[in-house]
Short mmCIF file of C-alpha atoms and ligand atoms in Angstrom, two decimals:
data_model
loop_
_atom_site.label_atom_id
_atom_site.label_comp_id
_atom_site.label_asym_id
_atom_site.label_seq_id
_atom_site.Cartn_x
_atom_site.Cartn_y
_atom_site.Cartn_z
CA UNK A 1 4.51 -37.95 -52.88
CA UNK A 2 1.71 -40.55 -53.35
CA UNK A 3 -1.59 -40.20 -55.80
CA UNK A 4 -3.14 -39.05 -52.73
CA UNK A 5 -1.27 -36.36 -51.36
CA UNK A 6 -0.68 -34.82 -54.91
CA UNK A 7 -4.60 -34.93 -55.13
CA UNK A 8 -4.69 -32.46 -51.90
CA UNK A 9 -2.24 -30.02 -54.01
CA UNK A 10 -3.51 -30.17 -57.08
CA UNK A 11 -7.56 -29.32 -54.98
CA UNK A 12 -5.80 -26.80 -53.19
CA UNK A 13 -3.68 -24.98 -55.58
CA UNK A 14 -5.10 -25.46 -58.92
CA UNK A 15 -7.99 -23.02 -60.37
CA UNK A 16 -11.14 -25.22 -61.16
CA UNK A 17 -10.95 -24.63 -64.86
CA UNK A 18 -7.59 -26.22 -64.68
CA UNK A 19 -8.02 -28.94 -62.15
CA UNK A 20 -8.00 -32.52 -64.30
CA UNK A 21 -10.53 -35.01 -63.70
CA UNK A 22 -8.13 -37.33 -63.13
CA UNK A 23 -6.91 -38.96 -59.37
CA UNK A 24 -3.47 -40.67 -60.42
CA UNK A 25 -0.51 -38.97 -61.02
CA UNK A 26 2.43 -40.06 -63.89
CA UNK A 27 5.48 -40.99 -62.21
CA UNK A 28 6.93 -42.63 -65.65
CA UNK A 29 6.43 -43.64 -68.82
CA UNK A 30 7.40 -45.98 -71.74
CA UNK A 31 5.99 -45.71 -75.24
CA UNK A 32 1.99 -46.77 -74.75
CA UNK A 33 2.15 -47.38 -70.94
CA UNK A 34 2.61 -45.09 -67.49
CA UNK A 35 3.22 -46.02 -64.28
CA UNK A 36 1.59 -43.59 -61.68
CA UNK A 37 3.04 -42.58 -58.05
CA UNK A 38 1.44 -45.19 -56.53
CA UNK A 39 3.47 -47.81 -58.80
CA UNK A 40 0.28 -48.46 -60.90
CA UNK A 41 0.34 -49.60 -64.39
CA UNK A 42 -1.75 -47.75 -67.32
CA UNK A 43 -2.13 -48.57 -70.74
CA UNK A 44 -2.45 -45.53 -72.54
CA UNK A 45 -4.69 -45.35 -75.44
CA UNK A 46 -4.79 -41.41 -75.20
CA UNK A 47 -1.84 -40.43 -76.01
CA UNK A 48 -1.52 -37.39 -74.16
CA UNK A 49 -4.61 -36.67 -76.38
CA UNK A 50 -2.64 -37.08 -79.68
CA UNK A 51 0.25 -35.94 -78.82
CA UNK A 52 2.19 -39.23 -78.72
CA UNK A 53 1.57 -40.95 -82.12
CA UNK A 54 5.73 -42.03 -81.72
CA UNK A 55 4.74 -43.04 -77.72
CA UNK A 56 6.40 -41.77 -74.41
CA UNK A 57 9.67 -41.15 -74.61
CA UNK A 58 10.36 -42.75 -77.92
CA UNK A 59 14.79 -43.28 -77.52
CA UNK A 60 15.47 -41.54 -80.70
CA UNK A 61 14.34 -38.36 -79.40
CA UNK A 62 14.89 -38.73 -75.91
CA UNK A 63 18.80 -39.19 -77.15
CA UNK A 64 18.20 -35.66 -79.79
CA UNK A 65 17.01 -34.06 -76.85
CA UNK A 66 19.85 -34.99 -75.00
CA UNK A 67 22.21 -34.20 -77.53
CA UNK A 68 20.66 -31.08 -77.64
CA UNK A 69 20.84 -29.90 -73.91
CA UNK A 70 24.35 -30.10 -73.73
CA UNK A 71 24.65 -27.52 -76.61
CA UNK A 72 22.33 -24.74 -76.22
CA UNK A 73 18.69 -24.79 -74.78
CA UNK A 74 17.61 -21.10 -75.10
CA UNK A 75 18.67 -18.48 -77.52
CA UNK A 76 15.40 -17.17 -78.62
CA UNK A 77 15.57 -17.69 -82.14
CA UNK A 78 14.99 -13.87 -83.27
CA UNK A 79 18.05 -12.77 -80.75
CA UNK A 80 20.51 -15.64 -81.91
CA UNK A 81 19.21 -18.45 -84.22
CA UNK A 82 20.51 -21.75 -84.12
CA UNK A 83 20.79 -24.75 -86.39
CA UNK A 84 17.70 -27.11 -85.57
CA UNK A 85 15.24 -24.52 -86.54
CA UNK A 86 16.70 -24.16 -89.90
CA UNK A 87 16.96 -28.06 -90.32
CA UNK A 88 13.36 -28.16 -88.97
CA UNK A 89 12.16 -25.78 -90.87
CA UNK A 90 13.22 -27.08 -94.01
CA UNK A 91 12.40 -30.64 -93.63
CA UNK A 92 8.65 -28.96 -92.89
CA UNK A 93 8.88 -26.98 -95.72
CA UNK A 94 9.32 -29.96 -98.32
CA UNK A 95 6.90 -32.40 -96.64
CA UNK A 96 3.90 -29.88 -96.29
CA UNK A 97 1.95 -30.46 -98.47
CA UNK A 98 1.31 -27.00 -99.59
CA UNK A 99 0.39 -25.10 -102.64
CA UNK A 100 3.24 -23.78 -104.66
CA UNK A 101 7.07 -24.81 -105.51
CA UNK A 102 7.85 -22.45 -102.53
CA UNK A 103 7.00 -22.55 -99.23
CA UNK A 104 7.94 -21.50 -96.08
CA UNK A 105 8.21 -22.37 -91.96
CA UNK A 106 7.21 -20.28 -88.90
CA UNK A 107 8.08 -22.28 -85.13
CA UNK A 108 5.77 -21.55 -82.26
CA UNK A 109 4.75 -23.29 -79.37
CA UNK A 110 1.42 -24.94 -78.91
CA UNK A 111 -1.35 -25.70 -81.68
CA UNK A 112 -3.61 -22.68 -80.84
CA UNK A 113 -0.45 -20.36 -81.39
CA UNK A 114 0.05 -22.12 -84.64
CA UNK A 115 -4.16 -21.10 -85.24
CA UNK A 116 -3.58 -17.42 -84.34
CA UNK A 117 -0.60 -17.01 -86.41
CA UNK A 118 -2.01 -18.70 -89.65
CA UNK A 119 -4.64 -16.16 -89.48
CA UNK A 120 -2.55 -12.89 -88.83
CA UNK A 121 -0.83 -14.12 -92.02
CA UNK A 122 -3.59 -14.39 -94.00
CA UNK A 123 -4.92 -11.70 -92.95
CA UNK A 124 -1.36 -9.82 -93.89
CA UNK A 125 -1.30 -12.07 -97.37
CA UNK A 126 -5.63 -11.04 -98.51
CA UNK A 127 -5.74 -8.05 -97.07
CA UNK A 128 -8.83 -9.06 -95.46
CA UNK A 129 -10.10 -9.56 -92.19
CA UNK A 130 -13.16 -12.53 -92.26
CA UNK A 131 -12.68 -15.95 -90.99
CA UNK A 132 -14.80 -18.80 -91.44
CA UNK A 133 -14.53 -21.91 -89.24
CA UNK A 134 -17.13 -25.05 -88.95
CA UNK A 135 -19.56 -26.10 -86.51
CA UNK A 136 -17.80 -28.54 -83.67
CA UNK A 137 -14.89 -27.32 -84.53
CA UNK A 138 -12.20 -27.40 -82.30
CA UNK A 139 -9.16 -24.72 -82.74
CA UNK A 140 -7.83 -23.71 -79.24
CA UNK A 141 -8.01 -22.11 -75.98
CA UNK A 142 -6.56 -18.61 -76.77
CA UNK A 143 -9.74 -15.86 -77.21
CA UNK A 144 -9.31 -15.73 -81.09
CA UNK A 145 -9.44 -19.08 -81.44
CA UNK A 146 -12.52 -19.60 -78.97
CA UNK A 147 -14.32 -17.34 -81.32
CA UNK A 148 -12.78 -20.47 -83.94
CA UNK A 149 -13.72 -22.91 -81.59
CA UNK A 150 -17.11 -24.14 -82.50
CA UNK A 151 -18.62 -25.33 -79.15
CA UNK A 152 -19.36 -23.53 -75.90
CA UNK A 153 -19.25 -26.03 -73.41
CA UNK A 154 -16.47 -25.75 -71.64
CA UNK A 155 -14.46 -23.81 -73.72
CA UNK A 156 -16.51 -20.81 -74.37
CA UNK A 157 -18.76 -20.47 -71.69
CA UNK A 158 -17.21 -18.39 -69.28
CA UNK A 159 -15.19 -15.67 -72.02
CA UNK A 160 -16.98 -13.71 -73.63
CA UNK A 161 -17.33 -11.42 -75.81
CA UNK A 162 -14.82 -13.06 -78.52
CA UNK A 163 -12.92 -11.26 -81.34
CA UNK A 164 -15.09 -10.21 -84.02
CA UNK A 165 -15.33 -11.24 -88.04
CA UNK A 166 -15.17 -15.07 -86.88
CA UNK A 167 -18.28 -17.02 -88.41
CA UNK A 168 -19.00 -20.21 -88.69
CA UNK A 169 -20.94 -23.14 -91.65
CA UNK A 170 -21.87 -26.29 -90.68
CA UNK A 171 -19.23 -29.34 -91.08
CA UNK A 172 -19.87 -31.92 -93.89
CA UNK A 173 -21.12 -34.73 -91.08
CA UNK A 174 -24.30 -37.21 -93.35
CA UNK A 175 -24.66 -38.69 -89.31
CA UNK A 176 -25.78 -35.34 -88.65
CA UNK A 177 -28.31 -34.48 -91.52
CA UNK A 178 -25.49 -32.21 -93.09
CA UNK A 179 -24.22 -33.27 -96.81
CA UNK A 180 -21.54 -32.05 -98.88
CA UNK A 181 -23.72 -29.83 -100.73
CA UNK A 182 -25.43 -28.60 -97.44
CA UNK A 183 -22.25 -27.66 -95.83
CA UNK A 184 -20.95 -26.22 -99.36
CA UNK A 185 -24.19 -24.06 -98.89
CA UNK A 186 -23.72 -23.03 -95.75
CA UNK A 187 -20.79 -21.16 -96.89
CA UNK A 188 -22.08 -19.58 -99.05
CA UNK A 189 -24.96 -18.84 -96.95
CA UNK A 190 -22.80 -17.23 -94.78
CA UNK A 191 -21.80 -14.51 -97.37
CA UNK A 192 -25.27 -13.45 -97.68
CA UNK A 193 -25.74 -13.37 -94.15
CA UNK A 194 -22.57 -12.51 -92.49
CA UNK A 195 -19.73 -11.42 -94.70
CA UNK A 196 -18.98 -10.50 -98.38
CA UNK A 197 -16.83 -13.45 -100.13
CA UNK A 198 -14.15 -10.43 -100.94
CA UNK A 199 -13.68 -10.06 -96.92
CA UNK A 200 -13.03 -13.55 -96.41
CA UNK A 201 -8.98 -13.96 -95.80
CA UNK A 202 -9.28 -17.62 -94.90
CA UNK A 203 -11.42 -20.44 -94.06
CA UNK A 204 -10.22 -23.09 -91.62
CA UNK A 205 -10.91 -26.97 -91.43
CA UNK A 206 -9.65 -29.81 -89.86
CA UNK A 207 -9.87 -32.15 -92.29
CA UNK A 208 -10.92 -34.83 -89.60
CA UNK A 209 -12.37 -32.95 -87.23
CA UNK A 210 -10.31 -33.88 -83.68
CA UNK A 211 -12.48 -32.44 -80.61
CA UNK A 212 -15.69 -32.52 -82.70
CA UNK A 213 -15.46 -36.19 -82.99
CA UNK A 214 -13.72 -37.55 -85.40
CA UNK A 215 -15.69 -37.07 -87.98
CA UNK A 216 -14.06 -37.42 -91.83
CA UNK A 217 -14.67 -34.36 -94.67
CA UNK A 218 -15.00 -36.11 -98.16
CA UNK A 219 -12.79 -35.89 -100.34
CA UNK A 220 -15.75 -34.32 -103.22
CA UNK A 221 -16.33 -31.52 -100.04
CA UNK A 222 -12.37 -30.90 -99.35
CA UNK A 223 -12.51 -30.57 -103.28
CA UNK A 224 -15.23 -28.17 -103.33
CA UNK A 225 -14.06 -25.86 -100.74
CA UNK A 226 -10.95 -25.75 -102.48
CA UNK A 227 -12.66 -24.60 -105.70
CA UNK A 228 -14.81 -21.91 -103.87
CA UNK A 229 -11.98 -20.49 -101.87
CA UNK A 230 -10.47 -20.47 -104.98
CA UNK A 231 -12.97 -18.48 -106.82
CA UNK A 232 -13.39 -15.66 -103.84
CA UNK A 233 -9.50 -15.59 -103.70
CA UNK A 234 -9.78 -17.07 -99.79
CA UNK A 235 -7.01 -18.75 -98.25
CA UNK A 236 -7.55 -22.52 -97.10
CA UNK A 237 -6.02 -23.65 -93.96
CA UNK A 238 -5.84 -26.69 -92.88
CA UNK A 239 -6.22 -27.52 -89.03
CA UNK A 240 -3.52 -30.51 -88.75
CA UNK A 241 -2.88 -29.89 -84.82
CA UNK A 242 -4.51 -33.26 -84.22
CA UNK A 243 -4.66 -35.53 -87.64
CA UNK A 244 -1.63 -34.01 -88.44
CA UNK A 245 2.07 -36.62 -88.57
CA UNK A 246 1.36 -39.62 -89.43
CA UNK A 247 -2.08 -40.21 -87.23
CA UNK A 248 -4.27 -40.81 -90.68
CA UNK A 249 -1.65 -43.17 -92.73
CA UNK A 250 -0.33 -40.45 -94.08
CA UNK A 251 2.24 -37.60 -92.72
CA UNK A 252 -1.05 -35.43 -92.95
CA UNK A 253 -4.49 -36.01 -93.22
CA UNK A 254 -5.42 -33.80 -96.46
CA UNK A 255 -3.20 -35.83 -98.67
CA UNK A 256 -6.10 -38.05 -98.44
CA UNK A 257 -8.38 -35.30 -100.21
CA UNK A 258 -6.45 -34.66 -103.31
CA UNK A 259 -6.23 -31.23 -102.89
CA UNK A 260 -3.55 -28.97 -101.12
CA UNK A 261 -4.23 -25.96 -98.71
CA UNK A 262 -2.37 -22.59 -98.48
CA UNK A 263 -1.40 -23.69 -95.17
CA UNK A 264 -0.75 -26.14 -92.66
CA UNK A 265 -1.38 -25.75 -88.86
CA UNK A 266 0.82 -28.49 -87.27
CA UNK A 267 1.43 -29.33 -83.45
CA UNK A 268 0.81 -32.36 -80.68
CA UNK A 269 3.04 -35.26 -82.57
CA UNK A 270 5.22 -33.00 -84.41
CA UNK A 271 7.82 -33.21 -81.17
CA UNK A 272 6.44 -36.83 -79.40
CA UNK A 273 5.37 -34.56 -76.08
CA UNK A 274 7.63 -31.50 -76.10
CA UNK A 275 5.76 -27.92 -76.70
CA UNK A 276 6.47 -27.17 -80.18
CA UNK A 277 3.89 -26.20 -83.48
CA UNK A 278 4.06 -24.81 -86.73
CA UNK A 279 2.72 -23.06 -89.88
CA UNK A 280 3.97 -24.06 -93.19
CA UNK A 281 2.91 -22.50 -96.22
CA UNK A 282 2.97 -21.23 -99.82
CA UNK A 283 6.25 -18.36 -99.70
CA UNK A 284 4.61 -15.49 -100.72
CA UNK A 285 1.56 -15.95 -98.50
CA UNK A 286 3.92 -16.42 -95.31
CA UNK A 287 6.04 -13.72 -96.54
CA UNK A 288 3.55 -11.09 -96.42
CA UNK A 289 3.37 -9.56 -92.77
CA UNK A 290 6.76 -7.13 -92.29
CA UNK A 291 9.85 -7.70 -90.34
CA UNK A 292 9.54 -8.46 -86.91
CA UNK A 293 5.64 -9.17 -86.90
CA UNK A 294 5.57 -12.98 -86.41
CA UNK A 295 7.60 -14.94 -83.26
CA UNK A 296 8.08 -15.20 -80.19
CA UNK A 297 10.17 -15.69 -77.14
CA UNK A 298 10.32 -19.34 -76.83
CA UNK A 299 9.20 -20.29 -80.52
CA UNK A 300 10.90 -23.19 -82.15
CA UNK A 301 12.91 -23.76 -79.01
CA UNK A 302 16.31 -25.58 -79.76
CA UNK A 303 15.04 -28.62 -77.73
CA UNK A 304 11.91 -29.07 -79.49
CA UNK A 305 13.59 -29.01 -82.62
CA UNK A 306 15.84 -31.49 -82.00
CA UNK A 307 13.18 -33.86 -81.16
CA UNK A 308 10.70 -32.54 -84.11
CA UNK A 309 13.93 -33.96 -86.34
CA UNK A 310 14.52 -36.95 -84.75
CA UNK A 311 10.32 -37.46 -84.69
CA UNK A 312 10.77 -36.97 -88.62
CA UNK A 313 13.83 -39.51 -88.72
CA UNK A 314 11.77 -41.94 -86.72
CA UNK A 315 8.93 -41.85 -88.74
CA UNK A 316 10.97 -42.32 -91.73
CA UNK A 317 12.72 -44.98 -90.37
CA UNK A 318 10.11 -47.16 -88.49
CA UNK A 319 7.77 -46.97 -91.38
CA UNK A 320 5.40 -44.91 -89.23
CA UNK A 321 2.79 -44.45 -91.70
CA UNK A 322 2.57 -48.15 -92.67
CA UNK A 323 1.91 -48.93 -88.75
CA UNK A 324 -1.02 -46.42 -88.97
CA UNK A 325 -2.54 -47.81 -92.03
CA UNK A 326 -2.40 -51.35 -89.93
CA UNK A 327 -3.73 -50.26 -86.96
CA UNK A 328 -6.24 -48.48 -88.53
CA UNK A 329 -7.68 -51.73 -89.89
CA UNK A 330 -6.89 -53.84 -86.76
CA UNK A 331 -9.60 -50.87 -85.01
CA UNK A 332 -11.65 -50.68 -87.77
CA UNK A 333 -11.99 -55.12 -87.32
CA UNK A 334 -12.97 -54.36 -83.61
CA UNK A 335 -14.96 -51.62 -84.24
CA UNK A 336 -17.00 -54.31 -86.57
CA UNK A 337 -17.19 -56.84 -84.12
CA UNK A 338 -18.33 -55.10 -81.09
CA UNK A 339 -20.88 -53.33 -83.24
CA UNK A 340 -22.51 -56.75 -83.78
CA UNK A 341 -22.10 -57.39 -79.93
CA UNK A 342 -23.39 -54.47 -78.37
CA UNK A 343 -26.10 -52.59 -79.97
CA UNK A 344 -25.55 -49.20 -78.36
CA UNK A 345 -22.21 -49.18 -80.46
CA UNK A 346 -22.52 -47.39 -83.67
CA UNK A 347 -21.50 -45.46 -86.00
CA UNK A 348 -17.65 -46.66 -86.31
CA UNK A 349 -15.27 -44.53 -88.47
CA UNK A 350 -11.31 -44.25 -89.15
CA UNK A 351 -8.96 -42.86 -91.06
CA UNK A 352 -6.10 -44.89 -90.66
CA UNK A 353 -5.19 -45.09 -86.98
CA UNK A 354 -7.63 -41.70 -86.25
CA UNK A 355 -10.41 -44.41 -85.50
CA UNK A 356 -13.71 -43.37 -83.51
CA UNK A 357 -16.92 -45.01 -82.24
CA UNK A 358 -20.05 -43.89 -81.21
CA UNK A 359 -22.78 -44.55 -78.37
CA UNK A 360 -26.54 -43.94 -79.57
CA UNK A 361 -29.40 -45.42 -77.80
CA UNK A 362 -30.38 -48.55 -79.50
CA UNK A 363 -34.74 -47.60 -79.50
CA UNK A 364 -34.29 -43.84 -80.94
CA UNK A 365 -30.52 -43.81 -82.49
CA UNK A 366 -30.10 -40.71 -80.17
CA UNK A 367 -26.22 -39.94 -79.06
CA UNK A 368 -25.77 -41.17 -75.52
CA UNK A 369 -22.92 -39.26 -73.96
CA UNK A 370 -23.89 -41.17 -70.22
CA UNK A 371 -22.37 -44.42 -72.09
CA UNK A 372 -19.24 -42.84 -73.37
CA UNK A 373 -17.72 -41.11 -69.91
CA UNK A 374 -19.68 -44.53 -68.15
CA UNK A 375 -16.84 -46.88 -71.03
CA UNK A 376 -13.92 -44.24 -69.85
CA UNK A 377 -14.50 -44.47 -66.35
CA UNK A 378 -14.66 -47.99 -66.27
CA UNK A 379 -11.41 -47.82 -68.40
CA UNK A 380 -9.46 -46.33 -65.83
CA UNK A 381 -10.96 -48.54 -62.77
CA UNK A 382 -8.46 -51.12 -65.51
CA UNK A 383 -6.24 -49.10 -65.46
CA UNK A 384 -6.92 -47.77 -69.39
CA UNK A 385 -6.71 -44.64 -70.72
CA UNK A 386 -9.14 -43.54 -72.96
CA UNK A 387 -10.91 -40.35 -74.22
CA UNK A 388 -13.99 -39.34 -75.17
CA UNK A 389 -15.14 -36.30 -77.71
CA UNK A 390 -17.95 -35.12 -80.21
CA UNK A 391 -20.15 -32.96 -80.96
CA UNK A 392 -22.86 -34.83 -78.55
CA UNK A 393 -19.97 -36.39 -75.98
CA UNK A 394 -21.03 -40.36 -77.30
CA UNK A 395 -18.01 -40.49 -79.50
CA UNK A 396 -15.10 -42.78 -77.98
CA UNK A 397 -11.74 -41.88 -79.73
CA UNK A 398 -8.64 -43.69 -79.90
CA UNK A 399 -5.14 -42.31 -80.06
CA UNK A 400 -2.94 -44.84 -78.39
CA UNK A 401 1.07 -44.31 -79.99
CA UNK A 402 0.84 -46.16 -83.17
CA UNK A 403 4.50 -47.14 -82.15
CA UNK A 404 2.84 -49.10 -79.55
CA UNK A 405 3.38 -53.52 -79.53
CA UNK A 406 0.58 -55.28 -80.47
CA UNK A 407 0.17 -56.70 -77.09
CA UNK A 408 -0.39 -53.74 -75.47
CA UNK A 409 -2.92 -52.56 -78.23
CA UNK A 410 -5.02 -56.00 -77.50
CA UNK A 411 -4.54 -55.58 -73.84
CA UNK A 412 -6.11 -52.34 -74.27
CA UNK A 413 -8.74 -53.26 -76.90
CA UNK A 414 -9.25 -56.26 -74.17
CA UNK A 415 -10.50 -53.52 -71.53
CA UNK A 416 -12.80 -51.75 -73.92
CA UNK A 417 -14.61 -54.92 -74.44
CA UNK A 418 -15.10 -56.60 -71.26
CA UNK A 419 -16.35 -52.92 -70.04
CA UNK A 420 -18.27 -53.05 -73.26
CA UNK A 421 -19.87 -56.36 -71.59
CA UNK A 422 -20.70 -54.16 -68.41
CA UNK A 423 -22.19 -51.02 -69.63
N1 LIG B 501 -6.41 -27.43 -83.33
C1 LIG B 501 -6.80 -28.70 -83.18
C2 LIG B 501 -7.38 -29.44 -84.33
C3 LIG B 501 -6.68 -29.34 -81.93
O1 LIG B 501 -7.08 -30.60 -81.79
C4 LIG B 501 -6.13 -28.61 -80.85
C5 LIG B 501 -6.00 -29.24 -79.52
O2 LIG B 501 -6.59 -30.24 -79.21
C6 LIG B 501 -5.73 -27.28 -81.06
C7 LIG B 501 -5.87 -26.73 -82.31
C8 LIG B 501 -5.14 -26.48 -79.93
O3 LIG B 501 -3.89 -26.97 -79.61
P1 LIG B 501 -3.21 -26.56 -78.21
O4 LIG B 501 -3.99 -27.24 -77.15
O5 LIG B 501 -1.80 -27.07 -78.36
O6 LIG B 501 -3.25 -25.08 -78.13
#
């Protein structure tokens, strides 16, 4: 079937609040480009939204997989278990960076699982039932974390009312008028207002925020939310679904901070595009809900696991990190350069390859969403990929595989421009 005729299924048989945007369908794909049904070629700078920082099909773990299938594809691991989830789970456990000697590995399937889980455990590990998340937050689709999820539009709109004892500070963002001592306060506003300290079982940050736009947490706040969960006995989790393997320079993005979390929410690249997440944390914490109370049916499937491995090999191997350090910089250049060039281009940002622009309005500095989807859509009529995000919509976010050639990346960077030159 043609781009066209899949376009009448997908109108006809798809709810709207599932129906993508998008007119061309993948046919194939190779590391940072897709060819659609109509034989089109794409360079993808998405991703799969973050999903691919090892690119389609990278041939390590399209062979694991392989390997894999013609052993066992389904046990469920709580009926039978099976070797990759123990070799997965303890390469996790000693590259999480973690509080505590210790630490164990629970295998789900998609990053909001991963959310909902961390906080049934630390709700089993306090005690308590509070949660506190940040503004523009982004944490999943499943109703707890909605009530996470830190922006109504479209996520929340249409599902309410959400679980209780979910509240939410504002995210350290200076752009926004909001400094590390603001959103410091804001937590502790919140237990005057909302919720005694004691009640608090966790508090949950991405420490580059992925849906909200890209926006960096400081080291000096990461430091001093780490001190006050520390003195109100509250767990910190870290949100690593999107900055998490290898996306920042480093195998996660709070190794930048200095400081470690309790746990580690971990999804998207951790299996290069098959359904897979995790939670890694301190023993004792992850130990504390009884027999039987975490899992699932397809959790840590054996397939997923063999490619999580061979993702880990890979990255090992290919000096992963190293590449997202460099193309962090070669972004960061470009970023520079078209800020100079166009002047509705501002605020540029990265940590390593998790690099991010903005679109204010040159007169009033005011976020100008129309610009960003206006850049994307004239992307695509390239034939490039490329996603928006933010608080405001205006922020343009790149996440092309950092395993992809550098001819492809200036290709890409190529299309931004000369739609740059259009907008
Ligand atoms: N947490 C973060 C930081 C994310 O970016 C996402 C997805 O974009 C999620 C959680 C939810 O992951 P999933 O869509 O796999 O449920």
């Amino acid at each position: 079937m043609n781009n066209s005729e899949l376009n009448e299924l997908k109108h006809r048989y798809l709810p709207r609040g599932a129906t993508p945007a998008a007119t061309a369908f993948a046919a194939r794909a190779e590391n940072a480009e897709i060819w659609d049904e109509d034989g089109r070629r794409w360079i993808d700078f998405a991703g799969g939204i973050g999903v691919l920082n090892l690119g389609h099909r990278h041939p390590k773990v399209v062979e694991a997989i392989r390997e894999q299938l013609d052993k066992v594809m389904h046990t469920c691991s709580m009926v039978m278990p099976y070797a990759p989830y123990m070799e997965l789970a303890r390469e996790l456990c000693e590259r999480t960076p973690t509080r505590g000697e210790a630490r164990k590995a629970l295998l789900i399937n998609s990053g909001a699982e991963a959310l909902e889980n961390a906080v049934k455990i630390a709700r089993a590990a306090t005690g308590r039932t509070g949660v506190i998340t940040f503004d523009g937050a982004f944490h999943g689709r499943t109703m707890m974390t909605l009530a996470m999820t830190g922006k109504v539009l479209p996520y929340k709109n249409d599902f309410g009312p959400m679980p209780g004892d979910v509240f939410r500070a504002p995210y350290p963002n200076p752009l926004h008028g909001i400094s590390d001592e603001a959103a410091l306060a804001g937590i502790r506003n919140r237990f005057k207002t909302d919720i005694a300290p004691h009640q608090v079982a966790a508090i949950v940050i991405e420490p580059v925020q992925g849906e909200g736009g890209f926006y960096i947490a400081s080291p000096a706040f990461m430091q001093g939310l780490r001190q006050l969960c520390d003195q109100h006995g509250i767990l910190l989790i870290a949100d690593e679904v999107q900055s998490g393997f290898g996306r920042t320079g480093t195998l996660f993005a709070i190794e930048h901070s200095g400081i470690q979390a309790d746990i580690i929410t971990m999804a998207k690249s951790l299996a290069d595009g098959m359904p897979l997440s995790a939670v890694v944390g301190n023993a004792e914490v992850m130990d504390a809900s009884g027999p039987g109370s975490l899992g699932g049916t397809y959790g840590g499937n054996p397939l997923a696991c063999a490619a999580a491995l061979a993702v880990i090999r890979a990255i090992d191997e290919e000096d992963i990190l190293g590449r997202s350090q460099n193309l962090g910089r070669v972004l960061s250049e470009r970023f520079g350069v078209w800020q100079e060039r166009f002047a509705a281009v501002s605020h540029p940002r990265n940590l390593g390859a998790m690099a991010a622009f903005e679109f204010t309005e040159p007169a009033t500095g005011e976020p100008a969403p129309e610009m960003a989807q206006a850049l994307c859509a004239k992307a695509r009529e390239r034939g490039l990929i490329l996603l928006s995000c933010g608080f405001y919509g205006n922020t343009i976010r790149f996440l092309m595989p950092l395993t992809a050639g550098q001819e492809v990346v200036e290709e890409g960077l190529a299309i931004v421009e000369a739609c740059l030159a259009e907008l």
